[in-house]
mmCIF file of C-alpha atoms in Angstrom:
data_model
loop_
_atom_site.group_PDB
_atom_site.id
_atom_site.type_symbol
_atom_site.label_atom_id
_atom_site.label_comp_id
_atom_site.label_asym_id
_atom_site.label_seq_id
_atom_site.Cartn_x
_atom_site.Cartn_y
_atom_site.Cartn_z
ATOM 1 C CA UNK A 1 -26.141 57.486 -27.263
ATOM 2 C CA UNK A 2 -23.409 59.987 -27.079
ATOM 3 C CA UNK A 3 -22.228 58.405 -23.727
ATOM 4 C CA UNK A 4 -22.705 55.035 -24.216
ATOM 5 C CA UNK A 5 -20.223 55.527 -27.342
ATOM 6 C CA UNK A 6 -17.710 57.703 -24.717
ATOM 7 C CA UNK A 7 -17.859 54.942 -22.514
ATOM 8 C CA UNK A 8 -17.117 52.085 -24.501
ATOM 9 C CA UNK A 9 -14.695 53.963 -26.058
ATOM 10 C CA UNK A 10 -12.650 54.572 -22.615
ATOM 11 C CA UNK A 11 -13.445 51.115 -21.751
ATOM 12 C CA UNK A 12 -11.764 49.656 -25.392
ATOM 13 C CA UNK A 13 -8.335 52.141 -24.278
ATOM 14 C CA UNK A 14 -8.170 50.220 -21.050
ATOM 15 C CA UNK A 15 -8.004 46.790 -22.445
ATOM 16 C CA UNK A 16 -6.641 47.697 -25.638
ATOM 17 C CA UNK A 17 -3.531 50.065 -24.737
ATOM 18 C CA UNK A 18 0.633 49.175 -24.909
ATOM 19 C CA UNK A 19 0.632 48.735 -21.319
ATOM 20 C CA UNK A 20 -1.759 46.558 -20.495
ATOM 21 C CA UNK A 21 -0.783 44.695 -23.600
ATOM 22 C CA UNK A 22 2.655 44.352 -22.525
ATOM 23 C CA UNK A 23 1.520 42.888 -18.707
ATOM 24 C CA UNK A 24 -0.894 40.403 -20.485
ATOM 25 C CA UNK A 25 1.834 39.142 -22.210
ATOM 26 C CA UNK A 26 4.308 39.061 -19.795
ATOM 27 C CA UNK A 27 1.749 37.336 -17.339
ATOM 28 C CA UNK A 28 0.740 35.095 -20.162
ATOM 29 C CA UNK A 29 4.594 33.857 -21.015
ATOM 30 C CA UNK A 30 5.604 33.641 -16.972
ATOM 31 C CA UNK A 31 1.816 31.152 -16.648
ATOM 32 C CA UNK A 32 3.670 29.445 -19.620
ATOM 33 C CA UNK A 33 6.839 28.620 -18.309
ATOM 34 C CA UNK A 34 5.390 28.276 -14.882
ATOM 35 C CA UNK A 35 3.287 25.413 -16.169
ATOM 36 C CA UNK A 36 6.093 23.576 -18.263
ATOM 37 C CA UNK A 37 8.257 23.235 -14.747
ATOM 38 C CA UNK A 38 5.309 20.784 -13.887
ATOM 39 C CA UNK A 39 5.819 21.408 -10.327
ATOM 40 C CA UNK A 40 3.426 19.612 -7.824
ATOM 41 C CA UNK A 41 1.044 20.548 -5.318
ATOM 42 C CA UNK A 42 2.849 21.558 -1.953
ATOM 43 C CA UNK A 43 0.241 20.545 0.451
ATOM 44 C CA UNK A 44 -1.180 23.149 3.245
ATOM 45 C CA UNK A 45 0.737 24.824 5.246
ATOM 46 C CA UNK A 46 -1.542 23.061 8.573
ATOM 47 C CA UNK A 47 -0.772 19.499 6.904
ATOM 48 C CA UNK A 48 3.309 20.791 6.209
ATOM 49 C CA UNK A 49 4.303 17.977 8.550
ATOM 50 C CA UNK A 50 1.421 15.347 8.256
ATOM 51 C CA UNK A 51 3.422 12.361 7.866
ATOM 52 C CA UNK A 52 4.986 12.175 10.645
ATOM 53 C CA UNK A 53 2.149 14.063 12.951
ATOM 54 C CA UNK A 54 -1.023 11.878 11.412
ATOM 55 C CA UNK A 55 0.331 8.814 9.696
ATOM 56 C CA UNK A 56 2.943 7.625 12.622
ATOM 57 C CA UNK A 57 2.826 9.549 15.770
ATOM 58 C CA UNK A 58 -0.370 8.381 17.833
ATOM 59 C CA UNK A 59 -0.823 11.656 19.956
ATOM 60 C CA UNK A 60 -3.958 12.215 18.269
ATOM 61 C CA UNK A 61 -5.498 8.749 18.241
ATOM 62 C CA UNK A 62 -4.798 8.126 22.231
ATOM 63 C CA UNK A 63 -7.564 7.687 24.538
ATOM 64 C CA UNK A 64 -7.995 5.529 28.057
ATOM 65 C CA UNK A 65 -10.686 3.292 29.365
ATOM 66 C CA UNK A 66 -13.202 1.291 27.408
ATOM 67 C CA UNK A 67 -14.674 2.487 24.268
ATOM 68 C CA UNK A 68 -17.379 0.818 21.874
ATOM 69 C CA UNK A 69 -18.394 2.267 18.458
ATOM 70 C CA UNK A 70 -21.623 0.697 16.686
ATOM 71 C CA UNK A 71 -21.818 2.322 13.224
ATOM 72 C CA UNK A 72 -24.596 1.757 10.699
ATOM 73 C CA UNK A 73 -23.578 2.685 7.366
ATOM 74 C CA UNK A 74 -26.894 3.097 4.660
ATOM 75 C CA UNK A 75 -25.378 3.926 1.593
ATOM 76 C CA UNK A 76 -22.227 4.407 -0.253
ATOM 77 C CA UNK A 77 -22.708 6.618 -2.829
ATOM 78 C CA UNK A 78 -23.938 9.238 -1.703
ATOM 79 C CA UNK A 79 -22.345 8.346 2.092
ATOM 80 C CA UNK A 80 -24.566 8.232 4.874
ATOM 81 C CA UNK A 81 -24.160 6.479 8.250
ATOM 82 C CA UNK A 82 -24.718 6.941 11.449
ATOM 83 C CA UNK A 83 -23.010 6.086 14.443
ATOM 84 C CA UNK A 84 -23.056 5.652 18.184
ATOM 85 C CA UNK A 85 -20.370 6.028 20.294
ATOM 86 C CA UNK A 86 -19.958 4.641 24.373
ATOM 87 C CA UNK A 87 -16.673 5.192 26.295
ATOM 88 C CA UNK A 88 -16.726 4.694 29.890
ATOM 89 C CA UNK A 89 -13.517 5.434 32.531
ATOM 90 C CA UNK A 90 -12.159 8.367 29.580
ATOM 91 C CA UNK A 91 -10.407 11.054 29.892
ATOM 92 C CA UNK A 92 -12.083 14.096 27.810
ATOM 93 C CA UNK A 93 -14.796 11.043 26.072
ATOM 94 C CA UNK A 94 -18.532 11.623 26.948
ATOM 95 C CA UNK A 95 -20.141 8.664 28.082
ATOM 96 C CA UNK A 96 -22.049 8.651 24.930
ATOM 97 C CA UNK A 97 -22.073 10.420 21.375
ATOM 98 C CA UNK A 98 -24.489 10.239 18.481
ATOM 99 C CA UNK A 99 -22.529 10.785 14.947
ATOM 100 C CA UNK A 100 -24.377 11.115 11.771
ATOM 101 C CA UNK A 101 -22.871 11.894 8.467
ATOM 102 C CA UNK A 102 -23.734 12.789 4.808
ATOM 103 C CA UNK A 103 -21.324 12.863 2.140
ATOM 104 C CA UNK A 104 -21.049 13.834 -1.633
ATOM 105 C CA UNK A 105 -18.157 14.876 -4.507
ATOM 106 C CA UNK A 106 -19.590 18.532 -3.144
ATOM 107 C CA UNK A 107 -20.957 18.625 0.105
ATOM 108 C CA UNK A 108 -19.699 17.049 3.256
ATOM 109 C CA UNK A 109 -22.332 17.181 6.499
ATOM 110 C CA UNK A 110 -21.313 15.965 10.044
ATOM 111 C CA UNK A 111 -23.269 16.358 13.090
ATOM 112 C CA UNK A 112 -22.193 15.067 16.624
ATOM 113 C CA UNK A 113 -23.709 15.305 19.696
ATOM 114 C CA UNK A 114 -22.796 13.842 23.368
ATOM 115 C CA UNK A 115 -25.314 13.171 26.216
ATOM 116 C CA UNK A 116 -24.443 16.423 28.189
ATOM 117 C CA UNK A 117 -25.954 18.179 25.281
ATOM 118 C CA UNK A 118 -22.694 19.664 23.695
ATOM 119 C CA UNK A 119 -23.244 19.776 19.886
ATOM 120 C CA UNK A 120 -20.530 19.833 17.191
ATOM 121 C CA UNK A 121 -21.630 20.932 13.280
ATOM 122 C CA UNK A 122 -19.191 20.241 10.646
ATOM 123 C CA UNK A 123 -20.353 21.269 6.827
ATOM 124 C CA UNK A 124 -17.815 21.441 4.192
ATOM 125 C CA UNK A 125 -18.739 22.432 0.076
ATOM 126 C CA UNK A 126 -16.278 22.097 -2.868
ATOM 127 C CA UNK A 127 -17.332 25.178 -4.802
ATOM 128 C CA UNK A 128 -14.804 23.401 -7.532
ATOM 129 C CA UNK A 129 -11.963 20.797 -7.832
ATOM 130 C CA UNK A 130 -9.119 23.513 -6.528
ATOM 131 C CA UNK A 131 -11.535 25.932 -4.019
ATOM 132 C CA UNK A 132 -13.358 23.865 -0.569
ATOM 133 C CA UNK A 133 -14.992 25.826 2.431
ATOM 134 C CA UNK A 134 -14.856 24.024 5.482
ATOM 135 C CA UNK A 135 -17.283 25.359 8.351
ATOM 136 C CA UNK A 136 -17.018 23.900 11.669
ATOM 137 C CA UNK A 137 -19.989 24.936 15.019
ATOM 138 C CA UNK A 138 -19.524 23.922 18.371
ATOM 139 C CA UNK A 139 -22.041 24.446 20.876
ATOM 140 C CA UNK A 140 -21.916 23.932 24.816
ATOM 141 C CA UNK A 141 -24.864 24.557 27.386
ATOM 142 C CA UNK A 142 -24.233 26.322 30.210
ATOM 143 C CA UNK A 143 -21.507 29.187 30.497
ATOM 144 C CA UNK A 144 -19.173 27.468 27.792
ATOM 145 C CA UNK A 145 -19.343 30.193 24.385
ATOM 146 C CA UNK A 146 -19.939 28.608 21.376
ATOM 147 C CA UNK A 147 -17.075 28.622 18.553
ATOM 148 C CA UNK A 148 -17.609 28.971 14.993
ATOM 149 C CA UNK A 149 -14.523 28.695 12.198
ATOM 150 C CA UNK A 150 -14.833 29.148 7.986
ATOM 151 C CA UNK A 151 -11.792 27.543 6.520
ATOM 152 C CA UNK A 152 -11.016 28.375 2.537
ATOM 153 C CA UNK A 153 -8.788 26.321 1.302
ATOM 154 C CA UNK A 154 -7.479 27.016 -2.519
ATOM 155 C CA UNK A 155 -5.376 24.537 -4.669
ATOM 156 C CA UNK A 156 -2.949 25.648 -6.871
ATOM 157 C CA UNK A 157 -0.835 23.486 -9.691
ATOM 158 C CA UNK A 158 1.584 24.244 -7.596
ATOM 159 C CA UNK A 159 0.893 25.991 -4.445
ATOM 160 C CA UNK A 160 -2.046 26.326 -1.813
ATOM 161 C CA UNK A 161 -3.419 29.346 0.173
ATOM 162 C CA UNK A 162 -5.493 29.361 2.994
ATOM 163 C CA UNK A 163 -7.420 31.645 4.284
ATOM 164 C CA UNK A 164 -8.879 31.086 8.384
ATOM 165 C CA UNK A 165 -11.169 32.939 10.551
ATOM 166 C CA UNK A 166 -11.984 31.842 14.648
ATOM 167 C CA UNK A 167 -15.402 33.522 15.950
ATOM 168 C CA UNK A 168 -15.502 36.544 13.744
ATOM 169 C CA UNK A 169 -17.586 39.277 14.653
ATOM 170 C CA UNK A 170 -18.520 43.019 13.759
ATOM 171 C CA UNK A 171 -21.339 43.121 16.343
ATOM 172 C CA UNK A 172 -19.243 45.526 18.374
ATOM 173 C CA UNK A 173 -18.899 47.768 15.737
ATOM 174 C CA UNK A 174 -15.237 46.792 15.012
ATOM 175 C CA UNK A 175 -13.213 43.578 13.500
ATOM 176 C CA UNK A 176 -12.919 40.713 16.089
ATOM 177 C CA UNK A 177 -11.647 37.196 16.196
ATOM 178 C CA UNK A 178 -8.814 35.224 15.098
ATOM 179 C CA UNK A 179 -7.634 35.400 11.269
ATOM 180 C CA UNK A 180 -4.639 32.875 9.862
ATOM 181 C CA UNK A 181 -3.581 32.899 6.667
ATOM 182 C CA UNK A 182 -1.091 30.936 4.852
ATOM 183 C CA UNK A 183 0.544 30.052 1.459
ATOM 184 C CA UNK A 184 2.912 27.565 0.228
ATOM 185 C CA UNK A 185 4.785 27.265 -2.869
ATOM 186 C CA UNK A 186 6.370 24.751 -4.503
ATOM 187 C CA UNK A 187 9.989 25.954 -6.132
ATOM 188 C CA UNK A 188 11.357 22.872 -7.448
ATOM 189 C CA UNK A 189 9.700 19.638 -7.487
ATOM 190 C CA UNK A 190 10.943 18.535 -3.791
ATOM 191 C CA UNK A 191 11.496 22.019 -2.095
ATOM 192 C CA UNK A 192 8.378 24.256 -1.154
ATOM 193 C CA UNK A 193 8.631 27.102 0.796
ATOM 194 C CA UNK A 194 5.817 29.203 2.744
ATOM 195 C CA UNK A 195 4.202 31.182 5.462
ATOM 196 C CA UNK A 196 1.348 31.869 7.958
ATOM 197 C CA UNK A 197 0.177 35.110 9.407
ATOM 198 C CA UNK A 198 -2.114 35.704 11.930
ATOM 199 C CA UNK A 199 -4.554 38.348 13.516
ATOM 200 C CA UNK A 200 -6.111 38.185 16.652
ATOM 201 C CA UNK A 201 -8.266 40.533 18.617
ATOM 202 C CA UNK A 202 -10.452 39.291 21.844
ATOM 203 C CA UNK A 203 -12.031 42.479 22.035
ATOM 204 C CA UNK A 204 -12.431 46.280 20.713
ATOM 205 C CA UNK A 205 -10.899 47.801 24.176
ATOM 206 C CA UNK A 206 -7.573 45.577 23.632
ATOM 207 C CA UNK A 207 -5.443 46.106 20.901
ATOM 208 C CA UNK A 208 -4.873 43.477 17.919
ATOM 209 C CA UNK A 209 -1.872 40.974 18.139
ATOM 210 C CA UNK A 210 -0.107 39.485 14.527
ATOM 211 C CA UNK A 211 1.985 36.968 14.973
ATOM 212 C CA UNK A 212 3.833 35.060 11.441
ATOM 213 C CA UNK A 213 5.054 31.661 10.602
ATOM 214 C CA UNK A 214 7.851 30.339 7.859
ATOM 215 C CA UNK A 215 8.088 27.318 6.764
ATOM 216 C CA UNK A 216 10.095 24.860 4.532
ATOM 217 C CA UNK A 217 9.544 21.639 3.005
ATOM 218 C CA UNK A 218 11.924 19.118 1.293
ATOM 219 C CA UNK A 219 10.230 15.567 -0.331
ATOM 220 C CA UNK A 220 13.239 13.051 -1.319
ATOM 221 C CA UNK A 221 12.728 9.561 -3.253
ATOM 222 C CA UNK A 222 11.182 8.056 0.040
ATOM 223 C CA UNK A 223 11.811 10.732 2.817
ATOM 224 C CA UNK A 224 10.285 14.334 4.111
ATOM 225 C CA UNK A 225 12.145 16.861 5.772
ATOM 226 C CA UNK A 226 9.685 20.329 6.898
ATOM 227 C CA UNK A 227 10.720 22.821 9.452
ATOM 228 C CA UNK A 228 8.889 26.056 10.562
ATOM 229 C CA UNK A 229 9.719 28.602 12.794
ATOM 230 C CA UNK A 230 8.157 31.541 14.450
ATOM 231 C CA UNK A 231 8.889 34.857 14.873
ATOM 232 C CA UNK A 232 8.365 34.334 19.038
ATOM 233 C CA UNK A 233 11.035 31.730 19.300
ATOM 234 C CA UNK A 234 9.566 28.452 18.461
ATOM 235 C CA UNK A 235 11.126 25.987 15.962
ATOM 236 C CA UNK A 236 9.202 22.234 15.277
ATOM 237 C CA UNK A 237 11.067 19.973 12.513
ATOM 238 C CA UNK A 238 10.178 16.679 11.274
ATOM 239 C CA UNK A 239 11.485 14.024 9.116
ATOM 240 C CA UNK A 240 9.542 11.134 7.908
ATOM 241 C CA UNK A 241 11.024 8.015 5.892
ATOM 242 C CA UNK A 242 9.415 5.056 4.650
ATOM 243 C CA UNK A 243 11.937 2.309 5.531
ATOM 244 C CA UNK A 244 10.066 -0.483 3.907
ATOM 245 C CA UNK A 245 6.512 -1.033 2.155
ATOM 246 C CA UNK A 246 5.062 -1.842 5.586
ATOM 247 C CA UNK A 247 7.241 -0.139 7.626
ATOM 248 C CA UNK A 248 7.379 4.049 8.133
ATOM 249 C CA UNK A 249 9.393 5.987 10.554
ATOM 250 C CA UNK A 250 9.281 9.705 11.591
ATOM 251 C CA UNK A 251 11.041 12.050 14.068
ATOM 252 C CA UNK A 252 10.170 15.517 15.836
ATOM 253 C CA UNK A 253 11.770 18.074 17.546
ATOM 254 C CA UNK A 254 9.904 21.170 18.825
ATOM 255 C CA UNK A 255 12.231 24.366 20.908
ATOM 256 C CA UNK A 256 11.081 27.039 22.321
ATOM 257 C CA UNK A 257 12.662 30.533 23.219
ATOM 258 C CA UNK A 258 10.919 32.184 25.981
ATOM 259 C CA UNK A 259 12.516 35.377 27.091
ATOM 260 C CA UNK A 260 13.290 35.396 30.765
ATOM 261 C CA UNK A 261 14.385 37.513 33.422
ATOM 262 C CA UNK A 262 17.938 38.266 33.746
ATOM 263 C CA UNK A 263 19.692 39.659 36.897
ATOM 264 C CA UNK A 264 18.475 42.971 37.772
ATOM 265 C CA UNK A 265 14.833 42.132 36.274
ATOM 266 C CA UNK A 266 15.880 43.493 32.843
ATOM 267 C CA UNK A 267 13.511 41.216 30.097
ATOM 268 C CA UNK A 268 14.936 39.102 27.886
ATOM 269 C CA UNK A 269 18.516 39.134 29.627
ATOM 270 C CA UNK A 270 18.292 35.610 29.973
ATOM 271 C CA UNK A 271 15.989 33.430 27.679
ATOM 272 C CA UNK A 272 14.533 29.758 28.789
ATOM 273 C CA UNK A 273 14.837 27.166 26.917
ATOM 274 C CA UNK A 274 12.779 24.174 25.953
ATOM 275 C CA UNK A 275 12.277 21.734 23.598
ATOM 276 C CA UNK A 276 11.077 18.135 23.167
ATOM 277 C CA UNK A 277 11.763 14.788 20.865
ATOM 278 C CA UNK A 278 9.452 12.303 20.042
ATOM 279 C CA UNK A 279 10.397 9.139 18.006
ATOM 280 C CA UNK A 280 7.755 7.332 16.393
ATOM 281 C CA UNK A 281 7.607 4.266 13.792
ATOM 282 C CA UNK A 282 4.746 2.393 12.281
ATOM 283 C CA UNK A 283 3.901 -1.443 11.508
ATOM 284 C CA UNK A 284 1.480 -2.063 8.844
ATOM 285 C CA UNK A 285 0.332 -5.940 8.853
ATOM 286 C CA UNK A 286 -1.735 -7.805 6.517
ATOM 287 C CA UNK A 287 -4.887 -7.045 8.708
ATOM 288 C CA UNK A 288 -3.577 -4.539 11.760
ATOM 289 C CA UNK A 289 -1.345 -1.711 12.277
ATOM 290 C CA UNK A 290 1.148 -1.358 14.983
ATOM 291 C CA UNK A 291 2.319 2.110 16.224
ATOM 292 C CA UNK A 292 4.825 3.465 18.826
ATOM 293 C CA UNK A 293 6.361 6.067 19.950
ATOM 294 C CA UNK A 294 8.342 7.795 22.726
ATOM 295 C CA UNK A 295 9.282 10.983 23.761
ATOM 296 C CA UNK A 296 11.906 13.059 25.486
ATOM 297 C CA UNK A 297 10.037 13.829 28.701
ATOM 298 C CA UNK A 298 9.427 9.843 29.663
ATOM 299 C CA UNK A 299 6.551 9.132 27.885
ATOM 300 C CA UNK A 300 6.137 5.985 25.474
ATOM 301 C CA UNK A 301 2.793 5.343 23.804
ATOM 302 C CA UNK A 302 1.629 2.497 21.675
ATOM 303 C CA UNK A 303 -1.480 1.653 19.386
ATOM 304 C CA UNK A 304 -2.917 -1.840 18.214
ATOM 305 C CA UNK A 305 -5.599 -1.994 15.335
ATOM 306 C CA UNK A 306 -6.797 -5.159 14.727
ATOM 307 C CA UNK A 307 -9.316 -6.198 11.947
ATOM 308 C CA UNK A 308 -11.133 -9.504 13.362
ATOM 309 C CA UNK A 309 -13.450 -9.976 10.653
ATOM 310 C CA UNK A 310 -14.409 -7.335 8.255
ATOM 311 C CA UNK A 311 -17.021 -5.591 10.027
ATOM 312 C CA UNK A 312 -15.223 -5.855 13.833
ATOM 313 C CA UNK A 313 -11.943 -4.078 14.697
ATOM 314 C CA UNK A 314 -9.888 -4.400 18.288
ATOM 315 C CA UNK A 315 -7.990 -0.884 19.382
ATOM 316 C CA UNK A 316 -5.473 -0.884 22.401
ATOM 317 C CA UNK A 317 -3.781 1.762 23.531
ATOM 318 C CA UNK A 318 -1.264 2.121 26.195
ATOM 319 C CA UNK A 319 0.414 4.949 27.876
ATOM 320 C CA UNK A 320 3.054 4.828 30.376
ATOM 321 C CA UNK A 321 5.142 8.353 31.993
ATOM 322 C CA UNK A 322 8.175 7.283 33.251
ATOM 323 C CA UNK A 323 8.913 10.148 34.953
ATOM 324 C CA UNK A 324 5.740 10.406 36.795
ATOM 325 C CA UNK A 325 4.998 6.907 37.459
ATOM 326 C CA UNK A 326 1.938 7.066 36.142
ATOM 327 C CA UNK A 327 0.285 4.159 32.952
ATOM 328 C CA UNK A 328 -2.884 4.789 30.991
ATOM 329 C CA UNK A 329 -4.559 1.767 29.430
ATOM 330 C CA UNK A 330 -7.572 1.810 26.551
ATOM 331 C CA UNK A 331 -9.392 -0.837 24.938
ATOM 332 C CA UNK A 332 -12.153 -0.318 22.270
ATOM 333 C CA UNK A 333 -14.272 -2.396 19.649
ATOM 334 C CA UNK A 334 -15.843 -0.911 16.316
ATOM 335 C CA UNK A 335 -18.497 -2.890 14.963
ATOM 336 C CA UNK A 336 -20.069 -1.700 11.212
ATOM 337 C CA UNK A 337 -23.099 -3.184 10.879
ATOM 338 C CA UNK A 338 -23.989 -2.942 6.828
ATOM 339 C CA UNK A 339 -26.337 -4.659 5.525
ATOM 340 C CA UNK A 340 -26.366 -6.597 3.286
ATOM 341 C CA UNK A 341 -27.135 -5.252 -0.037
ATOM 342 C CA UNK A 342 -24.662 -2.502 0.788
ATOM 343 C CA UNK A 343 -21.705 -4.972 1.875
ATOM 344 C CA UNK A 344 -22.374 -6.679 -1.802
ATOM 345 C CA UNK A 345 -21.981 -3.046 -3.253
ATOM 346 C CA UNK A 346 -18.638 -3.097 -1.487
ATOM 347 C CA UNK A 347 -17.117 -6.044 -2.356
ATOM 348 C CA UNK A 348 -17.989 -5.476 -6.286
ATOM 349 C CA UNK A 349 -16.092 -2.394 -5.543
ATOM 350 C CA UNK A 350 -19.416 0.486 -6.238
ATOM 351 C CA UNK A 351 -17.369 3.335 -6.394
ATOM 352 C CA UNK A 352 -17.742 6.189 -3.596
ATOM 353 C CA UNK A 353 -17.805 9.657 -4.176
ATOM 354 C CA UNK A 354 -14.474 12.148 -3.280
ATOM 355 C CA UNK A 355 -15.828 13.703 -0.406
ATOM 356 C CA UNK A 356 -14.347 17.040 0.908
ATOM 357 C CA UNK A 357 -13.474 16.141 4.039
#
């Protein structure tokens, strides 16, 4: 009895005392003020420049040859569809892929797999509205090691941290992997400021290797300007601008700073330099979207979406290097077939759940 009173006693002095009076407080005034700025979410520090990298540039939607994607959507809320995918004359597209997916406000399931037998696991879980865990397995037969990354992403009133991990392992009876962290703050309601870190290590007989990332982002009236630069010598900046309701434009400008060898083969006497532009704008039509874009080394891209009817869309994409005489062409049709119970649900507008994607 005697210590259970000693204990709560010492346990009342820690919570009770002047000093940790004074730091609740001070903590609870600074949350105060902090709040009444009403300062908005930032963003991540991986999406710092997603305007102009996801919404206009095309470099990630590019592909060649003929593509044809039959999806069979069987509810909305929850989602669930499935999906099969058939490219043929592709560059890095298996001949065929089987998609399925499952989706809630919580939980987010994706499974794809190709006909050489390569499997890709995506499964993503909102623990809360501000705190998502994205996991993402990709398996390859033969020689090929499998990858496995668990991405935490938190979401601040006004800032977001992010915590990354690439293959992590302890089997070896030490730390391995790759580890990237980030955070980014909002300081005003158009300027945020952050950085990423990173921690690698292949394996326990090499030593670890940090590299860190700051970056910088500036939202106008109808305009984004973000920059980042690393502490190896790279610099990427982007600016974005909406020029009319259908009409977006954005810019990018990556340098890097290699150290070279100067005269007498002394390191970092003389340092190469490289760097490249790409121009990009964006069309948005009553039913298609039109995007272009072109480059510093030669190349200039373009992307047609056309919506036929409701459940068919037309994709061409075209590629041509001036430099190295060389043109890539793509063509590909998306049919959803819903039926048609679930396209009725659509049209009276069912809503569908917030999935953390």
């Amino acid at each position: 009895m005697t210590d259970e009173k000693l204990v709560s006693s010492e346990a009342g002095f820690l919570k009770n005392n002047a000093v940790v009076a004074i730091l609740r407080d001070t903590y609870s005034s600074f949350s105060r003020r902090r709040a009444e700025l009403g300062l908005p979410s930032p963003g991540t520090v991986d999406n710092i420049s997603r305007e102009v990298q996801k919404d206009v540039f095309l470099t990630n939607s590019m592909f060649t040859g003929l593509r044809a994607d039959l999806t069979r959507p069987f509810s909305v809320n929850p989602l669930f569809q499935v999906s099969h995918a058939f490219a043929m004359g592709s560059q890095g597209l298996p001949p065929y892929t089987f998609v399925a997916l499952y989706g809630t406000s919580k939980v987010f399931l994706q499974g794809n797999v190709d006909n050489d037998g390569q499997l890709t696991a995506r499964a993503n879980y909102r623990w809360n509205s501000a705190f998502v865990t994205k996991t993402n397995v990709q398996i390859s037969p033969g020689p090929n090691p499998a990858m496995v990354s668990v991405d935490n992403d938190y979401t601040g009133r006004d800032f977001t941290a992010s915590l990354k991990s690439i293959n992590p392992s302890i089997i070896e009876g030490g730390l391995t992997g790759v580890f990237v962290g980030s955070y980014l703050q909002s300081l005003t309601p158009s300027l945020a400021v952050g950085f990423e870190a990173m921690w690698q290590r292949v394996a326990l007989h090499s030593g670890p290797e940090t590299a860190v990332s700051y970056c910088a982002k500036y939202k106008g009236s109808d305009w984004i300007a973000s920059a980042q630069v690393q502490e190896q010598g790279a610099l990427s900046t982007s600016y974005w601008r909406r020029l009319t309701d259908k009409v977006e434009a954005g810019v990018d400008l990556n340098l890097q700073f290699a150290p070279g060898m100067g005269q007498g083969g002394l390191l970092g006497a003389d340092a190469r330099k490289e760097g490249t532009t790409t121009l990009g704008a964006k069309y948005d039509f009553r039913n298609s979207s039109f995007r272009a874009q072109i480059d510093s080394s030669g190349r200039l891209s373009c992307l047609l979406e056309k919506r036929i009817l409701p459940p068919v869309q037309l994709t061409f994409a075209g590629e041509m290097d001036h430099f190295k005489q060389q043109a890539k062409v793509g063509l590909a049709v998306s049919i959803e077939a819903a039926s048609d119970d679930l396209m009725e649900q659509q049209v009276k507008g069912v809503a569908t759940p917030t999935v953390p994607f």
